[in-house]
Amino acid sequence: MGAKTAISLYENGMCTKTEAERLLAFCNNSGPAFILGVVGAGVFASSRVGVLLYLAHAAASICIGILFRFYKDSKPRDCLLQ
């Protein structure tokens, strides 16, 4: 659903192509109910494992956000021009 929303925003002119590409980087994460309920409790029979997996997903999202901050940066950098 997230990928469809990102493409829709781009097609409607509400974001640039680069912004849509950045949004798509976040569309691969599972939802918390799936991680905690199905994987943690259902597969591993442990709510502790579910919480650890959820925290790993959240940390990965933060890392992607930091890394993609510099993806196709359109602002000119003065220090590189000198």
Short mmCIF file of C-alpha atoms in Angstrom, two decimals, residues 3 5 16 22 25 37 51 58 62-63 76 82:
data_model
loop_
_atom_site.label_atom_id
_atom_site.label_comp_id
_atom_site.label_asym_id
_atom_site.label_seq_id
_atom_site.Cartn_x
_atom_site.Cartn_y
_atom_site.Cartn_z
CA ALA A 3 4.41 1.92 -2.65
CA THR A 5 0.67 5.80 -2.25
CA THR A 16 9.33 15.00 -6.92
CA ARG A 22 13.00 8.11 -0.84
CA ALA A 25 12.73 2.96 0.67
CA GLY A 37 1.62 -11.27 16.79
CA VAL A 51 9.62 -7.11 20.47
CA ALA A 58 12.44 0.32 13.73
CA ILE A 62 15.90 5.06 11.22
CA CYS A 63 19.14 4.06 9.50
CA PRO A 76 24.25 22.82 -4.45
CA GLN A 82 35.37 26.29 -4.37
#
